[in-house]
Amino acid sequence: MNKTILFAFLLIQNIISAQLAEQSLSGEKWQFKNAKDNNWLSAKVPGTVHLDLMDHNIIPDPFKDENEKKVQWVENEDWDYQTSFTVSSKHLSKSQNIDLIFNGLDTFSEIYLNGKLLKKTDNMFRKWVIPVKEHLKSGENILLVKFKSAVSTGKELAKKVPFTMPESPRSFVRKTQYHFGWDWGPRLVTAGIWKGVKLEFWNNAKLENVKVGQKNLTKDKADLAIQAEIIAEKEGEYIVSINSKPFDFQLKKGKNTIQIPYTINNPKLWQPNGWGKQELYLIRVSLQKGSIHIADKDFNIGLRTVELIQEKDSKGKSFYFKVNGNPLYIKGTNWIPGDSFSPRMTKEKYQHLIKQAKEANMNMIRVWGGGIYEEDEFYKACDENGILVWQDFMFAGSFYPSDEHFLNNVKEEVKDQVNRLQNHPSIALWCGNNEVDEAIVNWGYQKQFNYSKEDSLQVWKDYRKVFHELIPNTLKENATADKNIYWPSSPSIGWGHQESLTEGDSHYWGVWWGEQPFEIYNEKVGRFMSEYGFQGMPTLETTKTMFSGNPDLSLQNPTIKAHEKHSRGWQIIDEYIKRDYILPADFVKYNYVSQLVQARGMQIAIEAHRRAKPYNMGTLYWQLNDCWPVVSWSSIDYLGNWKALHYQVKRSFEQQVILTEEKDGNLNFYAINDELKKFNNISLSIQVAKFNGEIINQIHISPAEKELNDILKLNSVEIKKLIGDSDKSKIFLKLSLQDQHGNVIAQNIHYFSKPKDLKLSQPNIRIKKISPTEIEISTDVLAKDVYLIGDVHFSDNFFDLLPQTSKRIQLSKPLERIEVMSLWDTMN
């Protein structure tokens, strides 16, 4: 046999070998049933029991009407899932090892293969790998997974603790915490095979975790250390290739950890959104023995440095991220799971939501600790769009145990997730939990449940074991040094304490929960604001999907009321509307104004944070998205539609802004630049105008020879001198920040009165069709908060249109009829 034929033969053998490496079981014909029943029904894997029950019309869609109440029985039942699959005698005999791999089981299960109990599982967040060669047979095999009720099992676990734990039993269950209900989400405690399941056949060796450590990064080269775990069936010589460059290794039988130096010359940096491109490098790790190809692992990396800087100063301690050697002002949001039934999240929906974050000028998303460690597609989208990820571990707002089994379970969970995620350049920070420290200190549970001194001490001991010992130690063992940035709890100090504003990260909930006025945001500015927010209604299109039949859009409708999960949500929204707007009786107008008040509150907060730069170096509002159609803090509703808040966030997060502050009879101006480039000899033009467009004053502020490379407080102007005797409710300021060449860097509009006090005239708003997907909108007088209504995405919406001006808007698809509303319509 000549070399060409031999090569072709080996190539074919390798291809066959690769084809035999895996056998997906997700696509097999799965069945499910209530454990008490005998009749099996068809099921989908990946999936959840609620989705399967809905497919068979056994339960109604819990997202519609008041159906959530009607499906609560599901959480108390046990559920069985079963399938049959075929393994050929050839595959069985030629494979030295066969592993059954579940990427996600929700949550307490027993796994049986051909009647043999193989494994019991108790963690939704872990990957389960089970050797099954000796249990398989040639031909048909039966795989059965029996799920126990997470609620019932959690209650049994809770009985083992001598005192009452808050939010029991969810804190005993390593399952996504929001399934037990939240103030923006339904209670839908799921069960099922929620991620893929497969058989993996392997001989000789198995390529396990591969991680890339960044040892040194300069303009000339990036020195990397690529570490791989290899399970060898037998000792011998193996070849590991990095991007086709081979390295020889003598491996022992069992687990081997190898490290290979790898250099990239003239590296291009991965930059966060707003600073440049997201350069990615493909790393392919291949394993072979002699001429036999065993396995490949492909993934993209980004070359960048991230540091969390905490240094004492005269006001407390800094808290900011330095990326690629430069301080980065963080602008972003908090992420919750995109669906109460996670298997419904598609790659397209992940990509859509992350791109909307990028479009709104964000550079960070915090993955909240009451949800899930997101799918790979989420982090891939963040890598590609320059969105850094603050990654919470999945603990939220409760006390957690620290018995030996719980700690071991969490350790394996952390190992699985850190090894899966750490190569993503978007990962910036690992955070132990959401609001667990705060729950212990601030929420009064010890008094509520009559804790003894010993009980309270035990809670702190449990807390420290999990979040100050186990998780950071496991991170140190599994993450490369450059990826190991850990923060024990968010926030570090509760919002009622003064220190929460001088160090660490802060969740400020004096607005909403404390019902403080929006203006308090100007005073309550911390070093890094990682949570704050206010509710608004979803868009009309999404609101209509709350109904199974014809929607009855009324604030008194029980369905509308049921889709507000905060016990006092409607009263709080009404109260804040009355402070700043006129409370509408009409539903469409109420929907519109609820979105305006949400956007106004967050605008005040974000601008206060940005004016405080560099004391404050980050602002993450609560929250980006929804898991069902609901009245909530989100800026994008369940169907992916932008609320008024998201349009406002896009404006407030611009790289260059000119911001105002009224103080002591003066108007202060702040020019802010978040890009790396500088602007020289900037100037500010101010027009004072009536709502009909009449200019009553103009001034020009030119800071001589000043450059804008970060934040610049411009000269203040006495308000009385600026506006004279003008009625504050009838005028506005148009601000225009320009560079040395006269190019406009940023614009803004300032009003001296609250929206409800503005003496607006009825605008004559005209819409002219430019093309099927472009319109031009114009007005004669000021049109405040122009609202374009239609089942499309508008490139801008909820904007102020200045008198005698026009604006072009892009539509995501053609629309025959566009309705329009402005704030004037809610006043008359």
PDB file of C-alpha atoms in Angstrom, residues 651-813:
ATOM      1  CA  ARG A 651     -28.937  58.251  25.170  1.00  0.00           C
ATOM      2  CA  SER A 652     -27.667  58.380  28.771  1.00  0.00           C
ATOM      3  CA  PHE A 653     -24.858  55.898  28.034  1.00  0.00           C
ATOM      4  CA  GLU A 654     -23.439  57.761  25.019  1.00  0.00           C
ATOM      5  CA  GLN A 655     -19.633  57.870  25.055  1.00  0.00           C
ATOM      6  CA  GLN A 656     -19.685  61.670  25.236  1.00  0.00           C
ATOM      7  CA  VAL A 657     -22.395  63.520  27.149  1.00  0.00           C
ATOM      8  CA  ILE A 658     -23.031  67.031  28.417  1.00  0.00           C
ATOM      9  CA  LEU A 659     -24.893  66.888  31.724  1.00  0.00           C
ATOM     10  CA  THR A 660     -26.479  69.535  33.923  1.00  0.00           C
ATOM     11  CA  GLU A 661     -26.996  69.961  37.646  1.00  0.00           C
ATOM     12  CA  GLU A 662     -29.115  72.610  39.346  1.00  0.00           C
ATOM     13  CA  LYS A 663     -27.555  73.622  42.641  1.00  0.00           C
ATOM     14  CA  ASP A 664     -27.737  76.711  44.853  1.00  0.00           C
ATOM     15  CA  GLY A 665     -29.310  78.844  42.126  1.00  0.00           C
ATOM     16  CA  ASN A 666     -26.655  77.877  39.593  1.00  0.00           C
ATOM     17  CA  LEU A 667     -26.612  75.521  36.638  1.00  0.00           C
ATOM     18  CA  ASN A 668     -23.486  73.354  36.613  1.00  0.00           C
ATOM     19  CA  PHE A 669     -22.261  71.681  33.424  1.00  0.00           C
ATOM     20  CA  TYR A 670     -20.278  68.449  33.128  1.00  0.00           C
ATOM     21  CA  ALA A 671     -18.615  67.319  29.930  1.00  0.00           C
ATOM     22  CA  ILE A 672     -17.893  63.583  30.100  1.00  0.00           C
ATOM     23  CA  ASN A 673     -15.876  61.441  27.715  1.00  0.00           C
ATOM     24  CA  ASP A 674     -15.590  57.661  28.146  1.00  0.00           C
ATOM     25  CA  GLU A 675     -13.511  56.984  25.037  1.00  0.00           C
ATOM     26  CA  LEU A 676      -9.735  56.687  24.996  1.00  0.00           C
ATOM     27  CA  LYS A 677      -9.350  59.589  22.564  1.00  0.00           C
ATOM     28  CA  LYS A 678      -9.173  63.191  23.735  1.00  0.00           C
ATOM     29  CA  PHE A 679     -11.011  66.300  22.565  1.00  0.00           C
ATOM     30  CA  ASN A 680      -9.150  69.594  22.578  1.00  0.00           C
ATOM     31  CA  ASN A 681     -10.454  73.131  23.136  1.00  0.00           C
ATOM     32  CA  ILE A 682     -14.049  72.086  23.707  1.00  0.00           C
ATOM     33  CA  SER A 683     -16.838  74.659  23.945  1.00  0.00           C
ATOM     34  CA  LEU A 684     -20.464  74.692  25.030  1.00  0.00           C
ATOM     35  CA  SER A 685     -23.306  76.528  23.304  1.00  0.00           C
ATOM     36  CA  ILE A 686     -26.509  77.159  25.244  1.00  0.00           C
ATOM     37  CA  GLN A 687     -29.803  78.274  23.750  1.00  0.00           C
ATOM     38  CA  VAL A 688     -32.704  79.341  25.952  1.00  0.00           C
ATOM     39  CA  ALA A 689     -35.918  78.834  23.975  1.00  0.00           C
ATOM     40  CA  LYS A 690     -39.661  78.891  24.377  1.00  0.00           C
ATOM     41  CA  PHE A 691     -41.727  75.851  23.449  1.00  0.00           C
ATOM     42  CA  ASN A 692     -42.713  77.549  20.178  1.00  0.00           C
ATOM     43  CA  GLY A 693     -39.044  77.820  19.186  1.00  0.00           C
ATOM     44  CA  GLU A 694     -38.471  81.496  19.986  1.00  0.00           C
ATOM     45  CA  ILE A 695     -34.865  82.020  21.174  1.00  0.00           C
ATOM     46  CA  ILE A 696     -34.706  84.280  24.215  1.00  0.00           C
ATOM     47  CA  ASN A 697     -31.016  83.967  25.102  1.00  0.00           C
ATOM     48  CA  GLN A 698     -27.804  82.393  23.848  1.00  0.00           C
ATOM     49  CA  ILE A 699     -24.429  82.045  25.554  1.00  0.00           C
ATOM     50  CA  HIS A 700     -21.165  80.362  24.691  1.00  0.00           C
ATOM     51  CA  ILE A 701     -18.738  78.842  27.189  1.00  0.00           C
ATOM     52  CA  SER A 702     -15.193  78.255  25.905  1.00  0.00           C
ATOM     53  CA  PRO A 703     -12.755  76.797  28.440  1.00  0.00           C
ATOM     54  CA  ALA A 704      -9.452  78.041  27.103  1.00  0.00           C
ATOM     55  CA  GLU A 705      -7.041  75.297  26.053  1.00  0.00           C
ATOM     56  CA  LYS A 706      -8.893  72.657  28.062  1.00  0.00           C
ATOM     57  CA  GLU A 707      -8.968  69.094  26.839  1.00  0.00           C
ATOM     58  CA  LEU A 708     -11.700  66.566  27.487  1.00  0.00           C
ATOM     59  CA  ASN A 709     -10.168  63.182  28.173  1.00  0.00           C
ATOM     60  CA  ASP A 710     -12.330  62.089  31.101  1.00  0.00           C
ATOM     61  CA  ILE A 711     -14.635  64.496  32.945  1.00  0.00           C
ATOM     62  CA  LEU A 712     -14.572  68.263  32.907  1.00  0.00           C
ATOM     63  CA  LYS A 713     -16.709  70.526  35.062  1.00  0.00           C
ATOM     64  CA  LEU A 714     -17.373  73.592  32.949  1.00  0.00           C
ATOM     65  CA  ASN A 715     -18.103  77.076  34.226  1.00  0.00           C
ATOM     66  CA  SER A 716     -21.357  77.350  36.176  1.00  0.00           C
ATOM     67  CA  VAL A 717     -24.011  79.865  35.141  1.00  0.00           C
ATOM     68  CA  GLU A 718     -26.380  81.639  37.467  1.00  0.00           C
ATOM     69  CA  ILE A 719     -29.868  80.502  36.452  1.00  0.00           C
ATOM     70  CA  LYS A 720     -31.382  83.965  36.980  1.00  0.00           C
ATOM     71  CA  LYS A 721     -28.852  85.540  34.586  1.00  0.00           C
ATOM     72  CA  LEU A 722     -29.417  82.761  32.067  1.00  0.00           C
ATOM     73  CA  ILE A 723     -33.216  82.845  31.841  1.00  0.00           C
ATOM     74  CA  GLY A 724     -34.084  86.281  33.256  1.00  0.00           C
ATOM     75  CA  ASP A 725     -37.762  86.606  34.205  1.00  0.00           C
ATOM     76  CA  SER A 726     -38.878  83.770  31.930  1.00  0.00           C
ATOM     77  CA  ASP A 727     -41.475  81.333  33.229  1.00  0.00           C
ATOM     78  CA  LYS A 728     -39.504  78.129  33.969  1.00  0.00           C
ATOM     79  CA  SER A 729     -42.453  76.000  32.916  1.00  0.00           C
ATOM     80  CA  LYS A 730     -42.450  77.473  29.389  1.00  0.00           C
ATOM     81  CA  ILE A 731     -38.782  77.214  28.388  1.00  0.00           C
ATOM     82  CA  PHE A 732     -36.011  74.703  27.776  1.00  0.00           C
ATOM     83  CA  LEU A 733     -32.264  74.799  27.223  1.00  0.00           C
ATOM     84  CA  LYS A 734     -30.632  73.242  24.198  1.00  0.00           C
ATOM     85  CA  LEU A 735     -27.020  72.330  25.000  1.00  0.00           C
ATOM     86  CA  SER A 736     -24.416  71.590  22.351  1.00  0.00           C
ATOM     87  CA  LEU A 737     -20.862  70.492  23.180  1.00  0.00           C
ATOM     88  CA  GLN A 738     -18.362  71.035  20.362  1.00  0.00           C
ATOM     89  CA  ASP A 739     -14.736  70.220  19.672  1.00  0.00           C
ATOM     90  CA  GLN A 740     -12.067  72.615  18.373  1.00  0.00           C
ATOM     91  CA  HIS A 741     -13.261  72.081  14.792  1.00  0.00           C
ATOM     92  CA  GLY A 742     -16.873  72.915  15.584  1.00  0.00           C
ATOM     93  CA  ASN A 743     -18.027  69.296  15.392  1.00  0.00           C
ATOM     94  CA  VAL A 744     -20.846  68.454  17.798  1.00  0.00           C
ATOM     95  CA  ILE A 745     -19.660  65.956  20.416  1.00  0.00           C
ATOM     96  CA  ALA A 746     -22.812  65.791  22.522  1.00  0.00           C
ATOM     97  CA  GLN A 747     -26.218  67.414  22.877  1.00  0.00           C
ATOM     98  CA  ASN A 748     -28.794  67.585  25.629  1.00  0.00           C
ATOM     99  CA  ILE A 749     -32.029  69.315  26.617  1.00  0.00           C
ATOM    100  CA  HIS A 750     -32.604  70.738  30.076  1.00  0.00           C
ATOM    101  CA  TYR A 751     -35.971  71.568  31.621  1.00  0.00           C
ATOM    102  CA  PHE A 752     -36.464  73.569  34.799  1.00  0.00           C
ATOM    103  CA  SER A 753     -39.815  72.014  35.725  1.00  0.00           C
ATOM    104  CA  LYS A 754     -41.156  68.526  36.258  1.00  0.00           C
ATOM    105  CA  PRO A 755     -43.009  67.085  33.273  1.00  0.00           C
ATOM    106  CA  LYS A 756     -46.457  67.597  34.861  1.00  0.00           C
ATOM    107  CA  ASP A 757     -45.709  71.312  35.382  1.00  0.00           C
ATOM    108  CA  LEU A 758     -44.633  72.063  31.806  1.00  0.00           C
ATOM    109  CA  LYS A 759     -47.088  74.375  30.031  1.00  0.00           C
ATOM    110  CA  LEU A 760     -47.087  72.548  26.721  1.00  0.00           C
ATOM    111  CA  SER A 761     -49.011  73.510  23.601  1.00  0.00           C
ATOM    112  CA  GLN A 762     -50.624  70.936  21.351  1.00  0.00           C
ATOM    113  CA  PRO A 763     -48.008  69.965  18.775  1.00  0.00           C
ATOM    114  CA  ASN A 764     -48.882  69.436  15.133  1.00  0.00           C
ATOM    115  CA  ILE A 765     -46.875  66.250  14.570  1.00  0.00           C
ATOM    116  CA  ARG A 766     -46.504  65.175  10.966  1.00  0.00           C
ATOM    117  CA  ILE A 767     -45.208  61.825   9.735  1.00  0.00           C
ATOM    118  CA  LYS A 768     -43.851  61.637   6.214  1.00  0.00           C
ATOM    119  CA  LYS A 769     -43.049  58.296   4.611  1.00  0.00           C
ATOM    120  CA  ILE A 770     -39.571  58.337   3.044  1.00  0.00           C
ATOM    121  CA  SER A 771     -39.483  54.619   2.173  1.00  0.00           C
ATOM    122  CA  PRO A 772     -41.287  51.480   3.387  1.00  0.00           C
ATOM    123  CA  THR A 773     -38.898  51.363   6.359  1.00  0.00           C
ATOM    124  CA  GLU A 774     -38.071  55.040   6.938  1.00  0.00           C
ATOM    125  CA  ILE A 775     -40.182  57.951   8.095  1.00  0.00           C
ATOM    126  CA  GLU A 776     -39.578  61.618   8.822  1.00  0.00           C
ATOM    127  CA  ILE A 777     -41.375  63.120  11.789  1.00  0.00           C
ATOM    128  CA  SER A 778     -41.715  66.890  12.311  1.00  0.00           C
ATOM    129  CA  THR A 779     -43.467  69.337  14.631  1.00  0.00           C
ATOM    130  CA  ASP A 780     -44.314  73.026  14.860  1.00  0.00           C
ATOM    131  CA  VAL A 781     -43.863  73.383  18.641  1.00  0.00           C
ATOM    132  CA  LEU A 782     -42.069  71.312  21.236  1.00  0.00           C
ATOM    133  CA  ALA A 783     -43.348  67.727  21.161  1.00  0.00           C
ATOM    134  CA  LYS A 784     -42.282  66.188  24.467  1.00  0.00           C
ATOM    135  CA  ASP A 785     -41.732  62.421  24.722  1.00  0.00           C
ATOM    136  CA  VAL A 786     -42.952  61.547  21.234  1.00  0.00           C
ATOM    137  CA  TYR A 787     -44.320  57.995  21.305  1.00  0.00           C
ATOM    138  CA  LEU A 788     -44.554  56.105  18.023  1.00  0.00           C
ATOM    139  CA  ILE A 789     -46.985  53.186  18.333  1.00  0.00           C
ATOM    140  CA  GLY A 790     -46.792  50.139  16.104  1.00  0.00           C
ATOM    141  CA  ASP A 791     -45.716  46.510  16.059  1.00  0.00           C
ATOM    142  CA  VAL A 792     -42.192  47.278  14.800  1.00  0.00           C
ATOM    143  CA  HIS A 793     -38.903  48.389  16.287  1.00  0.00           C
ATOM    144  CA  PHE A 794     -38.303  52.116  15.819  1.00  0.00           C
ATOM    145  CA  SER A 795     -34.684  53.290  15.726  1.00  0.00           C
ATOM    146  CA  ASP A 796     -35.673  55.985  18.231  1.00  0.00           C
ATOM    147  CA  ASN A 797     -38.764  56.521  20.328  1.00  0.00           C
ATOM    148  CA  PHE A 798     -39.965  58.391  23.424  1.00  0.00           C
ATOM    149  CA  PHE A 799     -37.860  61.368  22.329  1.00  0.00           C
ATOM    150  CA  ASP A 800     -38.263  65.140  22.519  1.00  0.00           C
ATOM    151  CA  LEU A 801     -38.767  66.770  19.134  1.00  0.00           C
ATOM    152  CA  LEU A 802     -37.771  70.415  19.243  1.00  0.00           C
ATOM    153  CA  PRO A 803     -39.950  73.098  17.640  1.00  0.00           C
ATOM    154  CA  GLN A 804     -39.742  73.466  13.862  1.00  0.00           C
ATOM    155  CA  THR A 805     -37.410  70.489  13.507  1.00  0.00           C
ATOM    156  CA  SER A 806     -37.675  67.043  11.973  1.00  0.00           C
ATOM    157  CA  LYS A 807     -36.158  63.643  12.678  1.00  0.00           C
ATOM    158  CA  ARG A 808     -35.756  60.519  10.546  1.00  0.00           C
ATOM    159  CA  ILE A 809     -36.630  57.156  12.040  1.00  0.00           C
ATOM    160  CA  GLN A 810     -35.862  53.678  10.730  1.00  0.00           C
ATOM    161  CA  LEU A 811     -38.442  50.889  11.040  1.00  0.00           C
ATOM    162  CA  SER A 812     -37.516  47.215  11.442  1.00  0.00           C
ATOM    163  CA  LYS A 813     -40.210  46.308   8.891  1.00  0.00           C
TER     164      LYS A 813
END
